[in-house]
Short mmCIF file of C-alpha atoms in Angstrom, two decimals:
data_model
loop_
_atom_site.label_atom_id
_atom_site.label_comp_id
_atom_site.label_asym_id
_atom_site.label_seq_id
_atom_site.Cartn_x
_atom_site.Cartn_y
_atom_site.Cartn_z
CA MET A 1 -104.10 -56.48 -9.89
CA GLU A 2 -102.52 -57.76 -12.86
CA LYS A 3 -99.14 -56.25 -14.03
CA LEU A 4 -99.23 -54.59 -17.22
CA ARG A 5 -96.83 -55.94 -19.35
CA PHE A 6 -94.74 -53.80 -21.57
CA SER A 7 -92.40 -54.39 -24.42
CA PHE A 8 -90.28 -51.36 -25.20
CA ILE A 9 -87.50 -50.79 -28.17
CA THR A 10 -85.04 -48.04 -28.64
CA TYR A 11 -83.49 -47.06 -31.93
CA GLY A 12 -80.64 -44.47 -33.09
CA CYS A 13 -77.69 -42.98 -31.08
CA LYS A 14 -76.17 -43.85 -27.34
CA LEU A 15 -78.10 -40.96 -26.54
CA ASN A 16 -81.73 -42.56 -26.93
CA TYR A 17 -80.25 -45.38 -25.36
CA SER A 18 -79.45 -43.68 -22.50
CA GLU A 19 -83.02 -42.07 -22.24
CA TYR A 20 -84.68 -45.14 -23.09
CA SER A 21 -82.69 -47.15 -20.32
CA THR A 22 -84.14 -44.26 -17.99
CA ILE A 23 -87.68 -44.36 -18.61
CA LYS A 24 -87.75 -48.31 -18.93
CA ARG A 25 -86.57 -47.96 -15.19
CA ASN A 26 -89.29 -45.51 -14.17
CA LEU A 27 -91.79 -48.14 -15.51
CA LEU A 28 -90.09 -51.37 -13.48
CA ASN A 29 -90.07 -48.97 -10.50
CA LEU A 30 -93.85 -48.29 -10.85
CA GLY A 31 -94.58 -52.15 -11.11
CA TYR A 32 -94.75 -52.74 -14.65
CA GLN A 33 -93.33 -55.87 -16.61
CA TYR A 34 -91.15 -55.85 -19.13
CA VAL A 35 -91.14 -58.69 -21.73
CA ALA A 36 -89.32 -59.02 -24.70
CA TRP A 37 -90.63 -57.00 -28.19
CA ASP A 38 -91.75 -60.18 -29.72
CA MET A 39 -93.91 -61.34 -26.90
CA PHE A 40 -97.19 -60.73 -25.85
CA ALA A 41 -97.67 -57.37 -23.91
CA ASN A 42 -100.16 -54.54 -23.19
CA ILE A 43 -98.37 -51.80 -24.19
CA TYR A 44 -95.54 -51.41 -26.91
CA ILE A 45 -93.71 -48.80 -26.67
CA ILE A 46 -90.90 -47.30 -29.45
CA ASN A 47 -88.23 -44.92 -28.58
CA SER A 48 -87.37 -43.28 -32.65
CA CYS A 49 -84.73 -41.44 -34.35
CA SER A 50 -85.32 -39.39 -37.12
CA ILE A 51 -81.72 -39.10 -38.61
CA THR A 52 -82.02 -41.00 -41.54
CA GLU A 53 -84.92 -42.21 -43.89
CA LYS A 54 -84.07 -45.87 -42.93
CA ALA A 55 -84.81 -45.11 -39.00
CA GLU A 56 -88.47 -44.09 -39.70
CA LYS A 57 -88.87 -47.01 -41.94
CA ASP A 58 -87.72 -49.35 -38.88
CA LEU A 59 -90.13 -47.69 -37.26
CA PHE A 60 -93.18 -48.29 -39.56
CA ILE A 61 -92.04 -52.03 -40.11
CA PHE A 62 -91.90 -52.57 -36.35
CA ILE A 63 -95.46 -51.20 -35.89
CA ARG A 64 -96.77 -53.82 -38.19
CA LYS A 65 -95.23 -56.48 -36.40
CA ILE A 66 -96.65 -55.56 -33.10
CA ILE A 67 -100.20 -55.44 -34.62
CA LYS A 68 -99.38 -59.23 -35.82
CA ILE A 69 -98.73 -60.55 -32.44
CA ASN A 70 -101.37 -58.37 -30.69
CA LYS A 71 -104.22 -56.44 -32.84
CA ASN A 72 -105.45 -54.69 -29.58
CA ALA A 73 -102.08 -53.44 -28.22
CA TYR A 74 -101.73 -50.02 -27.03
CA ILE A 75 -98.65 -48.58 -29.14
CA ILE A 76 -96.74 -45.61 -28.15
CA VAL A 77 -94.19 -43.50 -29.83
CA LEU A 78 -91.59 -41.51 -28.31
CA GLY A 79 -88.69 -39.22 -28.99
CA CYS A 80 -87.40 -37.35 -32.18
CA VAL A 81 -89.74 -38.60 -35.31
CA THR A 82 -92.78 -37.70 -33.68
CA HIS A 83 -92.81 -34.33 -35.07
CA LYS A 84 -93.29 -35.53 -38.29
CA LEU A 85 -95.40 -38.81 -37.62
CA TYR A 86 -98.64 -36.97 -36.21
CA ASN A 87 -99.64 -35.93 -39.87
CA THR A 88 -98.63 -39.78 -41.08
CA GLU A 89 -102.41 -40.82 -40.58
CA ASN A 90 -102.54 -43.90 -42.59
CA LEU A 91 -99.31 -45.46 -41.71
CA LEU A 92 -99.92 -44.65 -37.69
CA LYS A 93 -103.50 -44.99 -37.10
CA LYS A 94 -103.12 -47.83 -34.77
CA VAL A 95 -100.50 -45.77 -33.03
CA ASN A 96 -102.45 -44.92 -29.50
CA LEU A 97 -100.07 -42.01 -27.86
CA ILE A 98 -97.15 -40.06 -29.15
CA LEU A 99 -94.70 -37.99 -27.14
CA GLY A 100 -92.16 -36.10 -28.30
CA THR A 101 -88.70 -34.91 -26.75
CA LYS A 102 -90.36 -32.98 -23.99
CA ASP A 103 -92.73 -35.27 -22.66
CA LYS A 104 -91.38 -38.64 -23.47
CA PHE A 105 -90.13 -39.02 -20.17
CA ASP A 106 -93.52 -37.95 -18.49
CA LEU A 107 -94.99 -41.52 -19.82
CA PRO A 108 -95.72 -43.04 -16.81
CA TYR A 109 -98.57 -39.89 -16.20
CA TYR A 110 -99.71 -40.30 -19.59
CA LEU A 111 -100.35 -44.24 -19.01
CA LYS A 112 -102.29 -43.23 -16.03
CA LEU A 113 -104.49 -41.21 -18.45
CA LYS A 114 -104.78 -44.15 -20.91
CA ASN A 115 -107.32 -43.82 -23.36
CA LYS A 116 -107.85 -45.32 -26.62
CA ASN A 117 -107.64 -41.74 -28.19
CA LYS A 118 -104.52 -40.56 -30.24
CA ASN A 119 -102.65 -37.88 -28.11
CA TYR A 120 -100.40 -35.52 -29.56
CA ILE A 121 -97.90 -33.44 -27.10
CA SER A 122 -95.73 -30.62 -27.59
CA ILE A 123 -92.05 -31.78 -29.51
CA TYR A 124 -89.91 -28.27 -29.09
CA ASN A 125 -87.63 -28.67 -26.30
CA ASN A 126 -86.01 -26.71 -23.94
CA SER A 127 -86.28 -28.19 -20.58
CA TYR A 128 -83.36 -31.03 -19.42
CA LYS A 129 -83.98 -34.19 -17.89
CA SER A 130 -81.16 -36.70 -16.79
CA SER A 131 -80.78 -39.99 -17.95
CA VAL A 132 -78.23 -42.54 -18.16
CA SER A 133 -78.48 -46.30 -19.41
CA LEU A 134 -77.94 -49.46 -16.63
CA ASN A 135 -78.02 -53.11 -18.52
CA GLU A 136 -77.21 -56.15 -16.27
CA THR A 137 -75.70 -57.68 -19.34
CA ARG A 138 -73.08 -54.61 -20.13
CA THR A 139 -69.81 -53.68 -18.61
CA ARG A 140 -70.60 -50.13 -19.73
CA SER A 141 -73.07 -47.16 -18.96
CA PHE A 142 -74.12 -43.72 -21.22
CA LEU A 143 -74.68 -40.80 -19.43
CA LYS A 144 -76.38 -38.17 -20.99
CA ILE A 145 -74.52 -35.23 -20.29
CA GLN A 146 -75.77 -32.56 -22.41
CA ASP A 147 -79.17 -32.44 -24.71
CA GLY A 148 -79.66 -30.10 -27.66
CA CYS A 149 -78.06 -27.86 -30.45
CA ASP A 150 -77.40 -24.64 -31.30
CA TYR A 151 -75.78 -25.46 -34.64
CA LYS A 152 -77.93 -25.00 -37.82
CA CYS A 153 -76.07 -27.62 -39.93
CA SER A 154 -78.35 -27.87 -43.40
CA TYR A 155 -79.05 -31.57 -43.34
CA CYS A 156 -79.82 -32.18 -39.16
CA PRO A 157 -83.55 -31.72 -38.42
CA ILE A 158 -82.41 -32.23 -34.92
CA PRO A 159 -82.26 -28.60 -33.28
CA SER A 160 -85.92 -28.21 -34.74
CA PHE A 161 -87.22 -31.01 -31.80
CA ARG A 162 -84.36 -31.35 -29.33
CA GLY A 163 -83.92 -27.78 -28.73
CA ARG A 164 -81.06 -25.63 -27.73
CA SER A 165 -78.18 -26.46 -26.26
CA ARG A 166 -78.84 -27.17 -22.37
CA SER A 167 -76.45 -29.31 -20.14
CA GLU A 168 -76.28 -31.21 -16.88
CA ASN A 169 -75.23 -30.26 -13.84
CA ILE A 170 -71.32 -30.88 -13.07
CA SER A 171 -72.48 -32.05 -9.52
CA ASN A 172 -75.22 -34.86 -10.38
CA ILE A 173 -72.54 -35.96 -13.65
CA ILE A 174 -70.39 -36.78 -10.54
CA ASN A 175 -72.29 -38.14 -8.28
CA THR A 176 -74.07 -40.23 -10.57
CA ILE A 177 -70.39 -41.70 -11.85
CA LYS A 178 -69.92 -42.46 -8.40
CA LYS A 179 -73.34 -44.14 -8.33
CA LEU A 180 -72.34 -46.43 -11.24
CA ALA A 181 -68.82 -47.11 -9.67
CA LEU A 182 -70.76 -48.65 -6.79
CA LEU A 183 -73.11 -50.86 -9.26
CA ASN A 184 -69.52 -52.13 -10.65
CA ILE A 185 -70.01 -50.52 -14.31
CA LYS A 186 -66.64 -50.07 -15.44
CA GLU A 187 -66.84 -48.03 -18.30
CA ILE A 188 -68.85 -44.83 -18.63
CA VAL A 189 -69.62 -43.06 -22.34
CA LEU A 190 -70.06 -39.44 -21.80
CA THR A 191 -72.93 -38.49 -24.33
CA GLY A 192 -75.46 -36.01 -25.72
CA ILE A 193 -76.45 -33.99 -29.28
CA ASN A 194 -72.55 -31.71 -28.82
CA ILE A 195 -71.30 -32.41 -26.13
CA GLY A 196 -68.31 -30.29 -27.29
CA ASN A 197 -70.83 -27.36 -26.60
CA PHE A 198 -71.05 -28.24 -22.84
CA GLY A 199 -71.87 -25.24 -20.47
CA ASN A 200 -72.79 -22.83 -23.18
CA PHE A 201 -76.22 -21.51 -23.33
CA GLY A 202 -76.92 -20.30 -26.98
CA PHE A 203 -73.95 -17.56 -26.87
CA ASN A 204 -73.22 -17.26 -23.47
CA LYS A 205 -70.03 -18.81 -22.56
CA THR A 206 -69.16 -19.87 -19.40
CA LYS A 207 -65.84 -21.29 -17.39
CA TYR A 208 -67.55 -24.28 -17.22
CA ASP A 209 -66.82 -25.72 -20.37
CA LEU A 210 -66.41 -29.58 -21.18
CA PHE A 211 -62.85 -29.04 -20.53
CA TYR A 212 -63.81 -27.68 -16.98
CA LEU A 213 -66.22 -30.92 -16.69
CA PHE A 214 -63.22 -33.24 -17.76
CA ASN A 215 -61.02 -31.94 -14.69
CA GLN A 216 -63.71 -31.84 -12.27
CA ILE A 217 -64.02 -35.41 -12.95
CA GLU A 218 -60.56 -36.53 -12.76
CA HIS A 219 -60.21 -34.44 -9.81
CA ASN A 220 -63.36 -36.18 -7.68
CA LEU A 221 -62.94 -39.73 -8.73
CA THR A 222 -60.56 -42.20 -7.85
CA ALA A 223 -62.53 -45.64 -8.97
CA ASN A 224 -61.49 -48.21 -10.93
CA ILE A 225 -63.23 -47.13 -14.02
CA ARG A 226 -62.78 -45.67 -17.22
CA ILE A 227 -64.39 -42.88 -18.93
CA ARG A 228 -64.97 -42.79 -23.33
CA ILE A 229 -66.37 -39.32 -24.82
CA SER A 230 -68.74 -39.67 -27.73
CA SER A 231 -68.55 -37.68 -30.85
CA ILE A 232 -67.32 -34.18 -30.31
CA GLU A 233 -67.45 -31.26 -33.32
CA PRO A 234 -64.02 -31.04 -34.98
CA ASN A 235 -64.30 -27.11 -34.40
CA LEU A 236 -64.74 -27.82 -30.42
CA LEU A 237 -61.86 -29.90 -29.70
CA ASN A 238 -58.70 -27.94 -28.98
CA ASN A 239 -55.20 -28.67 -27.83
CA ARG A 240 -56.18 -28.46 -23.58
CA ILE A 241 -58.94 -31.63 -24.19
CA ILE A 242 -56.11 -33.34 -26.10
CA SER A 243 -53.52 -32.43 -23.79
CA PHE A 244 -55.75 -33.49 -21.28
CA ILE A 245 -56.85 -36.93 -21.94
CA SER A 246 -52.97 -37.99 -22.97
CA LYS A 247 -52.34 -37.49 -19.39
CA SER A 248 -55.73 -38.62 -18.11
CA LYS A 249 -55.97 -41.70 -15.65
CA LEU A 250 -59.80 -41.96 -16.61
CA PHE A 251 -60.40 -40.70 -19.87
CA VAL A 252 -59.28 -42.89 -22.77
CA PRO A 253 -57.79 -41.31 -26.22
CA HIS A 254 -60.70 -42.21 -28.42
CA PHE A 255 -61.89 -39.34 -30.50
CA HIS A 256 -65.18 -39.36 -32.58
CA LEU A 257 -64.56 -36.36 -34.98
CA PRO A 258 -67.48 -36.52 -37.67
CA LEU A 259 -66.04 -34.89 -40.91
CA GLN A 260 -68.98 -35.38 -42.96
CA SER A 261 -67.47 -34.41 -46.33
CA GLY A 262 -63.79 -34.10 -47.08
CA SER A 263 -64.98 -31.30 -50.12
CA ASN A 264 -64.78 -27.95 -48.44
CA TYR A 265 -67.45 -26.88 -51.18
CA ILE A 266 -69.76 -29.70 -49.88
CA LEU A 267 -68.91 -28.59 -46.16
CA ASN A 268 -70.50 -25.07 -46.63
CA LYS A 269 -73.19 -26.29 -48.35
CA MET A 270 -73.62 -28.21 -44.91
CA LYS A 271 -73.13 -25.45 -42.80
CA ARG A 272 -70.46 -27.15 -40.96
CA ARG A 273 -68.02 -24.99 -38.93
CA TYR A 274 -64.97 -25.99 -40.15
CA ASN A 275 -62.92 -27.06 -43.39
CA VAL A 276 -60.63 -29.65 -44.25
CA LYS A 277 -57.47 -28.06 -43.33
CA ARG A 278 -58.96 -27.56 -39.54
CA TYR A 279 -59.95 -31.03 -39.75
CA ILE A 280 -56.43 -32.39 -41.12
CA LYS A 281 -54.93 -30.46 -37.88
CA ASN A 282 -56.93 -31.92 -35.06
CA VAL A 283 -56.05 -35.53 -36.55
CA LYS A 284 -52.22 -34.57 -36.86
CA LYS A 285 -52.61 -32.72 -33.20
CA ILE A 286 -53.94 -35.62 -31.51
CA LEU A 287 -51.39 -38.53 -33.25
CA ASN A 288 -48.69 -36.19 -32.30
CA ILE A 289 -49.33 -36.06 -28.53
CA ILE A 290 -51.26 -39.71 -28.09
CA PRO A 291 -49.99 -42.30 -31.33
CA ASP A 292 -52.02 -45.04 -30.28
CA ALA A 293 -55.10 -42.92 -30.31
CA CYS A 294 -58.29 -44.18 -31.97
CA ILE A 295 -59.76 -41.75 -34.49
CA GLY A 296 -63.18 -42.41 -35.86
CA THR A 297 -65.37 -40.38 -37.97
CA ASP A 298 -68.75 -39.76 -39.40
CA ILE A 299 -69.37 -39.50 -43.43
CA ILE A 300 -72.50 -38.22 -45.32
CA VAL A 301 -72.49 -39.18 -49.05
CA GLY A 302 -74.80 -38.17 -52.06
CA PHE A 303 -75.09 -34.85 -50.42
CA PRO A 304 -76.99 -32.40 -52.84
CA GLY A 305 -74.77 -30.93 -55.32
CA GLU A 306 -71.74 -33.45 -54.34
CA LYS A 307 -70.61 -34.21 -57.62
CA GLU A 308 -67.75 -36.92 -58.54
CA SER A 309 -64.77 -34.61 -58.05
CA ASN A 310 -66.54 -33.87 -54.47
CA PHE A 311 -66.89 -37.50 -53.30
CA LEU A 312 -63.53 -38.36 -54.87
CA GLU A 313 -62.19 -35.49 -52.81
CA THR A 314 -63.42 -37.57 -49.82
CA TYR A 315 -62.25 -40.32 -50.54
CA LYS A 316 -58.94 -39.13 -50.94
CA LEU A 317 -58.60 -37.47 -47.88
CA LEU A 318 -60.07 -40.11 -45.70
CA LYS A 319 -57.57 -42.53 -47.49
CA SER A 320 -54.85 -40.09 -46.47
CA LEU A 321 -55.80 -39.84 -42.87
CA GLU A 322 -54.95 -42.19 -39.88
CA LEU A 323 -58.37 -43.19 -38.98
CA ALA A 324 -59.26 -46.55 -37.27
CA TYR A 325 -63.11 -46.63 -38.55
CA ILE A 326 -65.50 -44.63 -40.67
CA GLN A 327 -69.15 -44.65 -40.20
CA VAL A 328 -70.68 -43.61 -43.30
CA PHE A 329 -74.86 -42.64 -44.21
CA PRO A 330 -76.33 -42.39 -47.66
CA TYR A 331 -77.76 -38.86 -47.08
CA SER A 332 -81.86 -38.63 -46.50
CA GLU A 333 -83.81 -35.60 -47.12
CA ARG A 334 -85.28 -34.60 -43.73
CA GLU A 335 -87.93 -32.38 -43.45
CA ASN A 336 -87.40 -29.18 -41.42
CA THR A 337 -83.76 -28.90 -43.17
CA TYR A 338 -82.27 -26.14 -45.17
CA ALA A 339 -80.92 -29.31 -47.46
CA TYR A 340 -84.56 -30.83 -48.06
CA PHE A 341 -85.17 -27.89 -51.16
CA MET A 342 -81.67 -28.10 -52.31
CA LYS A 343 -81.86 -28.61 -55.72
CA GLU A 344 -79.18 -31.00 -57.56
CA THR A 345 -80.64 -34.13 -55.75
CA ILE A 346 -77.78 -37.09 -56.31
CA PRO A 347 -80.09 -40.33 -57.10
CA LYS A 348 -80.32 -42.80 -54.50
CA ILE A 349 -78.70 -45.56 -56.55
CA MET A 350 -75.54 -43.35 -56.69
CA ARG A 351 -75.70 -42.62 -52.47
CA SER A 352 -75.67 -46.26 -52.23
CA LYS A 353 -72.92 -46.99 -54.30
CA ARG A 354 -70.40 -44.31 -53.07
CA SER A 355 -71.41 -45.52 -49.46
CA LYS A 356 -70.24 -49.04 -50.26
CA ILE A 357 -66.86 -47.65 -51.41
CA ILE A 358 -66.40 -45.95 -48.37
CA ARG A 359 -67.39 -48.87 -46.45
CA LEU A 360 -64.78 -51.32 -48.11
CA LEU A 361 -62.15 -48.30 -47.17
CA SER A 362 -63.19 -48.33 -43.72
CA LYS A 363 -62.79 -52.29 -43.33
CA THR A 364 -58.96 -51.61 -44.52
CA LYS A 365 -58.32 -48.93 -42.24
CA LYS A 366 -59.95 -50.44 -39.45
CA LYS A 367 -57.36 -53.89 -40.39
CA ASN A 368 -54.52 -51.36 -40.78
CA TYR A 369 -55.38 -49.42 -37.21
CA CYS A 370 -55.54 -53.28 -35.47
CA LEU A 371 -52.16 -54.33 -37.22
CA LYS A 372 -50.61 -51.30 -36.26
CA HIS A 373 -51.04 -52.60 -32.64
CA LEU A 374 -50.41 -56.11 -33.31
CA PHE A 375 -47.85 -57.25 -30.36
CA LYS A 376 -48.46 -54.54 -28.40
CA HIS A 377 -49.77 -54.29 -24.31
CA TYR A 378 -53.26 -52.79 -23.71
CA ARG A 379 -55.53 -52.55 -21.04
CA VAL A 380 -58.89 -54.82 -22.05
CA LEU A 381 -62.13 -54.46 -20.09
CA PHE A 382 -64.30 -57.83 -20.47
CA GLU A 383 -67.56 -58.32 -21.35
CA LYS A 384 -70.21 -60.65 -19.32
CA THR A 385 -71.15 -62.64 -22.42
CA ASN A 386 -69.89 -66.49 -23.42
CA LYS A 387 -69.75 -65.81 -27.27
CA ASN A 388 -69.12 -68.84 -29.33
CA GLY A 389 -66.52 -69.86 -26.74
CA TYR A 390 -64.98 -66.22 -26.44
CA LEU A 391 -65.02 -63.32 -24.09
CA PHE A 392 -64.83 -60.21 -25.69
CA GLY A 393 -64.06 -56.62 -25.19
CA PHE A 394 -62.32 -53.55 -25.78
CA THR A 395 -59.09 -51.80 -24.99
CA ASP A 396 -59.09 -48.50 -24.20
CA THR A 397 -58.17 -47.35 -27.94
CA TYR A 398 -61.60 -49.13 -28.99
CA ILE A 399 -60.01 -52.10 -30.39
CA ARG A 400 -62.15 -55.20 -30.39
CA SER A 401 -60.18 -57.91 -28.48
CA LYS A 402 -61.40 -61.51 -27.43
CA ILE A 403 -59.86 -64.55 -25.54
CA LYS A 404 -61.17 -68.31 -24.91
CA TRP A 405 -64.12 -68.14 -22.44
CA LYS A 406 -63.10 -67.67 -19.00
CA PRO A 407 -65.69 -67.04 -16.54
CA ASN A 408 -63.76 -65.07 -14.01
CA LEU A 409 -62.34 -62.70 -16.35
CA ARG A 410 -66.23 -61.46 -16.88
CA ASN A 411 -66.45 -57.13 -16.34
CA LYS A 412 -62.83 -57.21 -15.41
CA PHE A 413 -59.80 -55.19 -16.61
CA LYS A 414 -56.63 -56.82 -17.61
CA ALA A 415 -53.45 -56.25 -19.21
CA VAL A 416 -52.85 -58.14 -22.39
CA LYS A 417 -50.66 -58.68 -25.53
CA LEU A 418 -52.58 -58.33 -29.11
CA ILE A 419 -51.31 -61.48 -30.82
CA LYS A 420 -53.71 -62.23 -33.92
CA ILE A 421 -55.80 -60.51 -35.78
CA ASP A 422 -59.07 -62.56 -37.13
CA ASN A 423 -60.97 -62.49 -40.11
CA TYR A 424 -63.67 -59.54 -38.42
CA ASN A 425 -60.89 -57.85 -37.37
CA ASN A 426 -61.28 -58.75 -33.72
CA MET A 427 -57.75 -59.20 -32.06
CA GLU A 428 -57.04 -62.34 -30.47
CA CYS A 429 -55.12 -61.45 -26.73
CA GLN A 430 -53.24 -63.03 -24.09
CA ILE A 431 -53.25 -62.39 -20.61
CA LEU A 432 -49.89 -60.79 -19.07
#
């Protein structure tokens, strides 16, 4: 029997990528043959994202491209955007199977039932499915440790289809990291929807929180790896975690703290659980304990009611903080959110203009951060791919570094000196 050829693409966050990688491996283990998305396949699978309007538009564009490649393709849409797609019949009349976050890990089962009738499966999800990314060309792996969210930020639809906060078993996390180390994975990124809430279920607080997990990982692992944490909410980052990372042999000093707005008025409308004063205190606390730490952030511009004065508050705050980079997103109206019904909508052209202003500031921040570390010594984990005669990698402090191509440096930790910055804010380095 001929193997069924499938193509698979994923959009969105690191968590989505870890889940995509797990589902893909499951299909390969069952004998399916993977091909690139622009090649002829029997089955095309899209793991979707719904956090922005652009992510949805990209999905529709991709579906049209698939139909041009193979008009008889069996098209499957998975994940976060599916809560909305089922009602978009005109755009998605060629989609054969839709699986929400609850059922996408059962894709092999539904493929056995494969038919030409569209299926819509329950989206709301309170189960937990382990997932981890593996890629032969990458030195890092994304490991899901938590899913869902109990927060009700007014702009975010995630709780409505990812469900309540729930966490992976600590023993499973440690065993998975050990297995990844045996596979010669050198960096593991702990990811989730709200990892700062690890171990807490609803309002039931337990001692098995994120700090406890970090300690268990540190005490149970001796492998030559490093561990990076993904985004953590400012109100959930505490002194214990900062102090722990400052002394850790495994965890690197890289903090991604989403700010979203520098205006307390807008933060209140967003239903965020901190204010500007708390955020500033966190940044100063980190840099006081770990002066070379990398701190990045997320910003949403054009939120309903964001006046020019509110935007300027955000800009001035970002300019004053010692940040390494800023990820900016123009506000997107999302159904099933409080903000969707808010008045004082900001025109999209203004959202775009404000995004560009923050992106320019981010470039300046990134350059200044790199210059601050010029001529200093760091550890770099080099990647595996030759890119125009260079081998790239990241320092523990998340500075993208490069060196002339040397095959023997691939997937290796090396002590380096940062000696030069290029036009793209990459740091040229030399081996010590």
